[in-house]
PDB file of C-alpha atoms and ligand atoms in Angstrom:
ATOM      1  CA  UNK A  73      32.922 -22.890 -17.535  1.00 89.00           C
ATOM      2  CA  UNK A  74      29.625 -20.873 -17.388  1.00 89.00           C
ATOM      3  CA  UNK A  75      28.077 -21.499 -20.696  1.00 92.00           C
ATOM      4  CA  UNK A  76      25.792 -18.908 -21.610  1.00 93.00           C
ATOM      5  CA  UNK A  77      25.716 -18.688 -25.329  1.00 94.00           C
ATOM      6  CA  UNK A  78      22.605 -19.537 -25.763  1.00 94.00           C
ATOM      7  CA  UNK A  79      21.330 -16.163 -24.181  1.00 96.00           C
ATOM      8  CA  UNK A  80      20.364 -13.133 -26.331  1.00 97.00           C
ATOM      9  CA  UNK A  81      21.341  -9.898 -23.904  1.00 98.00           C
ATOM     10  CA  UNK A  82      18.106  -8.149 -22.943  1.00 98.00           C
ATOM     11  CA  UNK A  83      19.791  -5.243 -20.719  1.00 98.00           C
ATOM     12  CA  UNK A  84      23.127  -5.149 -20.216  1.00 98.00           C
ATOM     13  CA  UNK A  85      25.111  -5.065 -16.904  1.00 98.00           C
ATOM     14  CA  UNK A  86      25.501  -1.027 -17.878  1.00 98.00           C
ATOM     15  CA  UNK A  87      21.510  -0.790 -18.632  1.00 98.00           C
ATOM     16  CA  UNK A  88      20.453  -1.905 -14.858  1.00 98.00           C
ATOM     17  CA  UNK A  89      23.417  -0.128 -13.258  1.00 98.00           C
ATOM     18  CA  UNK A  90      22.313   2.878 -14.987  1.00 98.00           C
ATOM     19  CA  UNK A  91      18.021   2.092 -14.069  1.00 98.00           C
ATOM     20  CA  UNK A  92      19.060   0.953 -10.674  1.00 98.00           C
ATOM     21  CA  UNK A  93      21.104   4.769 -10.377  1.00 98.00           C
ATOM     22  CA  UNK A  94      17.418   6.908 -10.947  1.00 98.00           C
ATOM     23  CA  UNK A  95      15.323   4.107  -8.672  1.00 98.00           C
ATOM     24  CA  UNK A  96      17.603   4.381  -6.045  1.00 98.00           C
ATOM     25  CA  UNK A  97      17.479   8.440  -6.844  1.00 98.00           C
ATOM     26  CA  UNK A  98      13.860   8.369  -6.720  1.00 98.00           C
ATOM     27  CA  UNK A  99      13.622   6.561  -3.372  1.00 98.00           C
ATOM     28  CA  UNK A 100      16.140   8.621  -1.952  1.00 98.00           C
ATOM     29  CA  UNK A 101      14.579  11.811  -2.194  1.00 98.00           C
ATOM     30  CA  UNK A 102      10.429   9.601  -1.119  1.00 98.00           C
ATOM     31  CA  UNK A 103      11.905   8.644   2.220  1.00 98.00           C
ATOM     32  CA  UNK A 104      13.918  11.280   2.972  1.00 98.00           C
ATOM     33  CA  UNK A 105      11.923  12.409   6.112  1.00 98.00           C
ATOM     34  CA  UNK A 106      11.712   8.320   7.209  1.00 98.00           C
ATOM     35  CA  UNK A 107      14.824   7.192   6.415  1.00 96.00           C
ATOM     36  CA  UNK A 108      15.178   5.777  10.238  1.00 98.00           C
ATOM     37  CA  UNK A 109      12.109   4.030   9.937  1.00 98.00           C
ATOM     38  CA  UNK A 110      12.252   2.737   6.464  1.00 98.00           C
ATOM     39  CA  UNK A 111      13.049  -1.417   6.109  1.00 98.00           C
ATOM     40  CA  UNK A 112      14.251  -2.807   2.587  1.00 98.00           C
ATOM     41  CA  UNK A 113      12.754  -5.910   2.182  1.00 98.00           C
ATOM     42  CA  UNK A 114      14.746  -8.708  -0.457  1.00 98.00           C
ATOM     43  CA  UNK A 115      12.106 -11.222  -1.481  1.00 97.00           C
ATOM     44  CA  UNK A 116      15.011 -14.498  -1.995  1.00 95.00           C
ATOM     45  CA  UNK A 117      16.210 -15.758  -4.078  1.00 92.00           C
ATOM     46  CA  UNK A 118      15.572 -13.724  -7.283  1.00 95.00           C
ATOM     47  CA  UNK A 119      15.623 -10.237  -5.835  1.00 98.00           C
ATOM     48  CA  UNK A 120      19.679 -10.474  -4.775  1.00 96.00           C
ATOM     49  CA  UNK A 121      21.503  -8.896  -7.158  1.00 98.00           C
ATOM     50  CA  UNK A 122      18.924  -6.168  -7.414  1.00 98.00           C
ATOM     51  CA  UNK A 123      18.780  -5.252  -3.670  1.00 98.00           C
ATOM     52  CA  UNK A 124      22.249  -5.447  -3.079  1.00 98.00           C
ATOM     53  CA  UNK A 125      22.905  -2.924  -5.976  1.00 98.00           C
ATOM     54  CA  UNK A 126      19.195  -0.771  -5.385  1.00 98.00           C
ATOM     55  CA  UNK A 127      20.161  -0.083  -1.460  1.00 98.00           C
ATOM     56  CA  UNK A 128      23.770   1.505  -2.200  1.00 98.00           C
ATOM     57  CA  UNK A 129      21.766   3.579  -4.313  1.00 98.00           C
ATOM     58  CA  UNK A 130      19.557   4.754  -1.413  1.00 98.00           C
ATOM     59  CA  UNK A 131      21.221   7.238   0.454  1.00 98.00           C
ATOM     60  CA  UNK A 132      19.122   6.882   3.473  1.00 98.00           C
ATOM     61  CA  UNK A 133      19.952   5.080   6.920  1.00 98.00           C
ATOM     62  CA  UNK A 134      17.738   2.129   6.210  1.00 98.00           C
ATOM     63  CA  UNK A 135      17.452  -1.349   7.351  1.00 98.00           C
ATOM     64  CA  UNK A 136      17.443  -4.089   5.799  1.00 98.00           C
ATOM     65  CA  UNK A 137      15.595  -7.622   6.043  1.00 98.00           C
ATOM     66  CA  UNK A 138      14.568 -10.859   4.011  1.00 98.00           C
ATOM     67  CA  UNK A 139      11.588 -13.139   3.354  1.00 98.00           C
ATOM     68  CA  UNK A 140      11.367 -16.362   1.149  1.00 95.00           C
ATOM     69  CA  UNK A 141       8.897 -16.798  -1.005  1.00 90.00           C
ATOM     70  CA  UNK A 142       7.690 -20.619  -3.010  1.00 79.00           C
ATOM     71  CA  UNK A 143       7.390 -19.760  -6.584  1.00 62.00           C
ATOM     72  CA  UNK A 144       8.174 -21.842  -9.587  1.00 53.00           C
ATOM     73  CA  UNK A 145      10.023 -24.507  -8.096  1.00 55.00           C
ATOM     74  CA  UNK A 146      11.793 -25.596 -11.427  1.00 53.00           C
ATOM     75  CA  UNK A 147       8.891 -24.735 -13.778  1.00 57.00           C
ATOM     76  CA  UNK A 148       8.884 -22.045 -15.992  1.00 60.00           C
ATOM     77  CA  UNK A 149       5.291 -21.293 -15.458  1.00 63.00           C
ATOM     78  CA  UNK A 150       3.617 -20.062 -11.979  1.00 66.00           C
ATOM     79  CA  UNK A 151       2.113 -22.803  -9.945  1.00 63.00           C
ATOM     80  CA  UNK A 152      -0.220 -20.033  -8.578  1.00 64.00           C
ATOM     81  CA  UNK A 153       0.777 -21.766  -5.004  1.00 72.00           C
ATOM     82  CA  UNK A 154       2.392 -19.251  -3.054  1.00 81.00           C
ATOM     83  CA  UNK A 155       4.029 -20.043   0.405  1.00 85.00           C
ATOM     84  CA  UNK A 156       5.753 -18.629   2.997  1.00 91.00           C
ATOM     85  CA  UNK A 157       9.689 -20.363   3.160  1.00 92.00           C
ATOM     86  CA  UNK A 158      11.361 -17.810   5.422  1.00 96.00           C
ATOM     87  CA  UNK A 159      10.012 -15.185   7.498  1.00 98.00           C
ATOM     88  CA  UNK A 160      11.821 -11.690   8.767  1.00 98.00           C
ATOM     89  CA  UNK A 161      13.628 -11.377  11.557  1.00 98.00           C
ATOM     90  CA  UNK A 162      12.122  -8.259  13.175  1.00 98.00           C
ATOM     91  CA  UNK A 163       8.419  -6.775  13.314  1.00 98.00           C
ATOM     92  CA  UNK A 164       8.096  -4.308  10.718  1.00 98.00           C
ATOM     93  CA  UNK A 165       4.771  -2.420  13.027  1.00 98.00           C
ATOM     94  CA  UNK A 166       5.001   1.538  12.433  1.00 98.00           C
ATOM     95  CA  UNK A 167       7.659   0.650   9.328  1.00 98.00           C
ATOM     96  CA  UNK A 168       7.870   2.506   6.053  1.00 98.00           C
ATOM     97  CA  UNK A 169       8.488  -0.589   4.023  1.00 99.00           C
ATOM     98  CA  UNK A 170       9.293  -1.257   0.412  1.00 99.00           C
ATOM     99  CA  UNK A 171       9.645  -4.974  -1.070  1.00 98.00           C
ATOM    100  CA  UNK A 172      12.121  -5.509  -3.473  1.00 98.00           C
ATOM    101  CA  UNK A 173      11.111  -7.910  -6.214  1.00 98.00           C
ATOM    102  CA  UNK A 174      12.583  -9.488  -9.004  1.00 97.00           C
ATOM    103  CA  UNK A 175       9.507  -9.704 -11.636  1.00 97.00           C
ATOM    104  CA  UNK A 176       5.688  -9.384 -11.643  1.00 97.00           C
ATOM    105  CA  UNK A 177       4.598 -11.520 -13.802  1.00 95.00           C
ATOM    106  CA  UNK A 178       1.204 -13.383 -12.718  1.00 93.00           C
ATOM    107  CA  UNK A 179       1.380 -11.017 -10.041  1.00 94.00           C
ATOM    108  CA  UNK A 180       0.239 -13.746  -7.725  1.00 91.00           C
ATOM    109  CA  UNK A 181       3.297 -13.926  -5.525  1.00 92.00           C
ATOM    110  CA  UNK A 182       3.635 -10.360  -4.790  1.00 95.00           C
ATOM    111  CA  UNK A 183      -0.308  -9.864  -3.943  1.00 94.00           C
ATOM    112  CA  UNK A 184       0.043 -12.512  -1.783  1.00 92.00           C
ATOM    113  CA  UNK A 185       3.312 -11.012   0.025  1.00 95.00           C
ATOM    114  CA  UNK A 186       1.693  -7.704   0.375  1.00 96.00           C
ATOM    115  CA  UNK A 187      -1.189  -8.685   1.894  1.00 95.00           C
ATOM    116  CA  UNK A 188       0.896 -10.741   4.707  1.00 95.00           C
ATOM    117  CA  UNK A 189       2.850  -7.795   5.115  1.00 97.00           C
ATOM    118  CA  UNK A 190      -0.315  -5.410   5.391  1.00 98.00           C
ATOM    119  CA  UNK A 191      -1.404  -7.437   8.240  1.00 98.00           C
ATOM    120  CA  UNK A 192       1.894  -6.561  10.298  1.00 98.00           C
ATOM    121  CA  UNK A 193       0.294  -2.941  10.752  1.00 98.00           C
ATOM    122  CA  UNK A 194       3.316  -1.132   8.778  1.00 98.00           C
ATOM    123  CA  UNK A 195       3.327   2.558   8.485  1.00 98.00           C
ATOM    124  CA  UNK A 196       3.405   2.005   4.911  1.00 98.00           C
ATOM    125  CA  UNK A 197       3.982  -0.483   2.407  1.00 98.00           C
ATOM    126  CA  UNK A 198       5.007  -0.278  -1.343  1.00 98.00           C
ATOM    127  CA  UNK A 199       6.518  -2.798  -3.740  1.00 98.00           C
ATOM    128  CA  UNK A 200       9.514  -1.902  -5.913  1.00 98.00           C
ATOM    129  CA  UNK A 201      10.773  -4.383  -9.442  1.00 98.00           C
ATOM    130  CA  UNK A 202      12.906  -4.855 -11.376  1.00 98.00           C
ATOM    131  CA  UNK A 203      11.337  -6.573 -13.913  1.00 98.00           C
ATOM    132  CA  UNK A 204       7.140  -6.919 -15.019  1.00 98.00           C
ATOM    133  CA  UNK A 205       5.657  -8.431 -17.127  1.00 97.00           C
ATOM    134  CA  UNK A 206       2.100  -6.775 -18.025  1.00 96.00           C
ATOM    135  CA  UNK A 207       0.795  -9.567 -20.335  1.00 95.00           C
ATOM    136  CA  UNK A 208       0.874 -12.281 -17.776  1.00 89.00           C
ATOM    137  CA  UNK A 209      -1.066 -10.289 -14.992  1.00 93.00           C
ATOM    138  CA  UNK A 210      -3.620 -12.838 -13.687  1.00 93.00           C
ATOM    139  CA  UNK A 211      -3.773 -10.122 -10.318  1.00 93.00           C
ATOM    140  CA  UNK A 212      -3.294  -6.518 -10.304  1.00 93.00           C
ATOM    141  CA  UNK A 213      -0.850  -4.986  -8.136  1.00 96.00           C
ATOM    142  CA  UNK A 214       0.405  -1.641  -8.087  1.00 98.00           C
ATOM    143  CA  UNK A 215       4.313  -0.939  -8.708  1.00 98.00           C
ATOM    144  CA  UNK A 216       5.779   1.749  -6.726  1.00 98.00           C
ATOM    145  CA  UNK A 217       8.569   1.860  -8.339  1.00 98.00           C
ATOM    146  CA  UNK A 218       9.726  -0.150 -11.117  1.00 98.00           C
ATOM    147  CA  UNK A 219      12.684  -1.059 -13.744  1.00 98.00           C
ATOM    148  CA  UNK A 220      11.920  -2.452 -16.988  1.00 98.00           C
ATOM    149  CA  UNK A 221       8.184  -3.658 -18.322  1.00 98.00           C
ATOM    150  CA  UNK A 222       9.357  -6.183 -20.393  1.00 98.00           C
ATOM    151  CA  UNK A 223       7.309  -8.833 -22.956  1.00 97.00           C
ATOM    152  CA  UNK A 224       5.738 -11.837 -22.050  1.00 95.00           C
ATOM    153  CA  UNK A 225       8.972 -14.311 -22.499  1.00 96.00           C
ATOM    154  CA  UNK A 226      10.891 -16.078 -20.041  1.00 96.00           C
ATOM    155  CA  UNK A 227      14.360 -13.757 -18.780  1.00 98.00           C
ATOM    156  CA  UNK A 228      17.193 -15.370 -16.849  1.00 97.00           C
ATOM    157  CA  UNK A 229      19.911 -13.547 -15.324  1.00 98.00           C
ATOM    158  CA  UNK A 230      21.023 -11.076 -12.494  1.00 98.00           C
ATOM    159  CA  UNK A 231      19.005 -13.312 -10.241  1.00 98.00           C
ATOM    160  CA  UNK A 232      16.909 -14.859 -12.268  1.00 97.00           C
ATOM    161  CA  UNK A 233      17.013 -18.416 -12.383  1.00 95.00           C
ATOM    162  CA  UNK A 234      16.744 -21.049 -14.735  1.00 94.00           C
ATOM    163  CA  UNK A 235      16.235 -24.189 -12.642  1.00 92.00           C
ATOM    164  CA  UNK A 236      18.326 -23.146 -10.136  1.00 93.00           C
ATOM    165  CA  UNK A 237      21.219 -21.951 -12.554  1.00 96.00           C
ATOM    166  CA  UNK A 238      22.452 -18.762 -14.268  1.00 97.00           C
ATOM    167  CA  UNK A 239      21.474 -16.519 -11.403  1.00 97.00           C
ATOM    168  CA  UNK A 240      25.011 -15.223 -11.417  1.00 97.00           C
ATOM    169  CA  UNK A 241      24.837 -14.158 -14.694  1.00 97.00           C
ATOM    170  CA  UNK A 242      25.833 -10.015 -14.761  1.00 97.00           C
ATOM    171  CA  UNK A 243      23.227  -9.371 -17.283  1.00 98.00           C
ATOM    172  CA  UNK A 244      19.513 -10.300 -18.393  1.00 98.00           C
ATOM    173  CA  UNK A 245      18.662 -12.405 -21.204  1.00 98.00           C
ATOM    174  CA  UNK A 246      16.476 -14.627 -22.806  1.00 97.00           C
ATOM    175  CA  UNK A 247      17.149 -17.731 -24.967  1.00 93.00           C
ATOM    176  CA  UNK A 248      17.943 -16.898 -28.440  1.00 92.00           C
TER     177      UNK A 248
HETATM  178  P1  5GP B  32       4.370 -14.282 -10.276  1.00 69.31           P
HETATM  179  O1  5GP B  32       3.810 -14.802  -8.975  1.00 69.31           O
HETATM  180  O2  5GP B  32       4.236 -12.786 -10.431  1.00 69.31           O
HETATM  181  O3  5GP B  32       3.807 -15.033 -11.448  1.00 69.31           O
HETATM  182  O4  5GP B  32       5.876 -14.675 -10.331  1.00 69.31           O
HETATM  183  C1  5GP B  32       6.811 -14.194  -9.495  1.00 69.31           C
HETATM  184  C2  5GP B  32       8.025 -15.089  -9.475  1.00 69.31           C
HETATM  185  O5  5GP B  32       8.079 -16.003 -10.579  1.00 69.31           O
HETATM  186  C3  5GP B  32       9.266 -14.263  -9.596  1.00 69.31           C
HETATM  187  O6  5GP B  32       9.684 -13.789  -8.334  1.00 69.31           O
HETATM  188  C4  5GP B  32      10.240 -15.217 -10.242  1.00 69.31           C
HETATM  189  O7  5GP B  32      10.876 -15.990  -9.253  1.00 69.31           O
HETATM  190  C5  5GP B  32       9.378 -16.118 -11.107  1.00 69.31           C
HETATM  191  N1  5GP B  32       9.371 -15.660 -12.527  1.00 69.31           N
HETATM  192  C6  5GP B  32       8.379 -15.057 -13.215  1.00 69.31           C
HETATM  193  N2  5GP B  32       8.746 -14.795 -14.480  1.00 69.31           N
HETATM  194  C7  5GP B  32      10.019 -15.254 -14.601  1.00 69.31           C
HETATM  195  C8  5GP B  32      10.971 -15.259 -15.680  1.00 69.31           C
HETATM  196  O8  5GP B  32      10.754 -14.790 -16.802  1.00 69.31           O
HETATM  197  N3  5GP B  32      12.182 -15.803 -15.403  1.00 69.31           N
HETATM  198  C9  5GP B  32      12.509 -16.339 -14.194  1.00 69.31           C
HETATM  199  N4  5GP B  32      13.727 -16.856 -14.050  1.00 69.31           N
HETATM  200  N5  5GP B  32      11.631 -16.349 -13.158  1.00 69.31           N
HETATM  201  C10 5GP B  32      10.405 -15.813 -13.359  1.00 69.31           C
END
C-alpha cells in the first residue's frame, strides 16, 4: 500500500487541474500564430505529470520532446552540480520553445538548461513551472509562465520525488 499519511495536502488534485486549465489557456492563445513551430520540452523526471496534463491543455499542433537533467540525486538540498543525463532527439534551430519544469527553487538547474538551449539558436525560448520557490533563489531566472510560488519547504507529489518515491502521488504535499 502507498502510505502517504504523513503528507499535509498543499494543492489538491482539483487545485492543479484547475491552474494547469488557465496556463494551458494562456499558452494557447501566445503561440497561436507558431503553433507548427512550437516544441514542449519535459525536463524528466519531475516535470511528468505536469506536461502530460499542461499539453492537453494547449490547443495548438505542437511537438513534443525530453531532456534529463542531474539534480538532487537523493538529497533534499541542491548539489548546485547540474548535468546533462539525456539529450533531445531533434534540433530545436528556428523553434518557439517552452521548458516545462517542475520547481525553481535555487534556480540553478533551469539557468543552466536555458542557457544550453539558447545555444541551439531557437526562435525563442521561455521556461514554464509549476512550482517556485522565491526564497531559495541563489540565480535569477525569469518565469514565463508559472503555477504556484510556494514557501521555502520541501513538496513531494505529482512528480515530485522523495528519494525516488511518491512521484505518483495525485496531489502536492509536504510532511506534516
Ligand atoms: P534548483 O536547481 O532550482 O535548485 O532545483 C531544481 C530541481 O530540484 C527540481 O527540478 C527538483 O527536481 C528539485 N527540487 C527542488 N525543490 C524541491 C522540492 O521541494 N521537492 C522535490 N521533490 N524536489 C525539489
Amino acid at each position: 500500500m502507498l502510505d502517504d499519511s504523513s503528507f499535509e495536502v498543499l494543492f489538491s488534485a482539483d487545485e492543479i487541474r484547475s491552474r494547469i486549465g488557465i496556463l494551458g489557456e494562456q499558452i494557447t492563445k501566445d503561440y497561436d500564430s507558431v503553433g507548427e513551430d512550437t516544441v514542449m520540452i519535459a525536463v524528466l523526471k519531475g516535470s511528468i505529470l505536469f506536461y502530460a496534463d499542461l499539453v492537453r491543455q494547449v490547443q495548438l499542433p505542437i511537438t513534443m520532446d525530453f531532456i534529463g537533467i542531474s539534480s538532487y540525486g537523493d538529497k533534499q538540498e541542491s548539489s548546485g552540480v547540474v548535468r546533462l543525463t539525456q539529450d533531445l532527439s531533434t534540433p530545436i534551430k528556428d523553434k518557439h520553445v517552452i521548458v516545462v519544469e517542475d520547481i525553481i527553487d535555487t534556480g540553478l538547474t533551469a539557468h543552466y538548461l536555458l542557457e544550453n538551449l539558447q545555444t541551439r539558436s531557437p526562435a525563442s525560448l521561455k521556461l514554464c513551472s509549476l512550482l517556485h520557490k522565491p526564497d531559495g533563489s541563489k540565480k535569477a531566472v525569469d518565469i514565463d509562465y508559472l503555477g504556484f510560488t510556494i514557501p521555502d519547504k520541501f513538496v513531494v507529489g505529482y512528480g515530485l520525488d522523495i528519494s525516488q518515491r511518491y512521484r505518483n502521488l495525485d496531489y502536492i504535499g509536504w510532511k506534516k
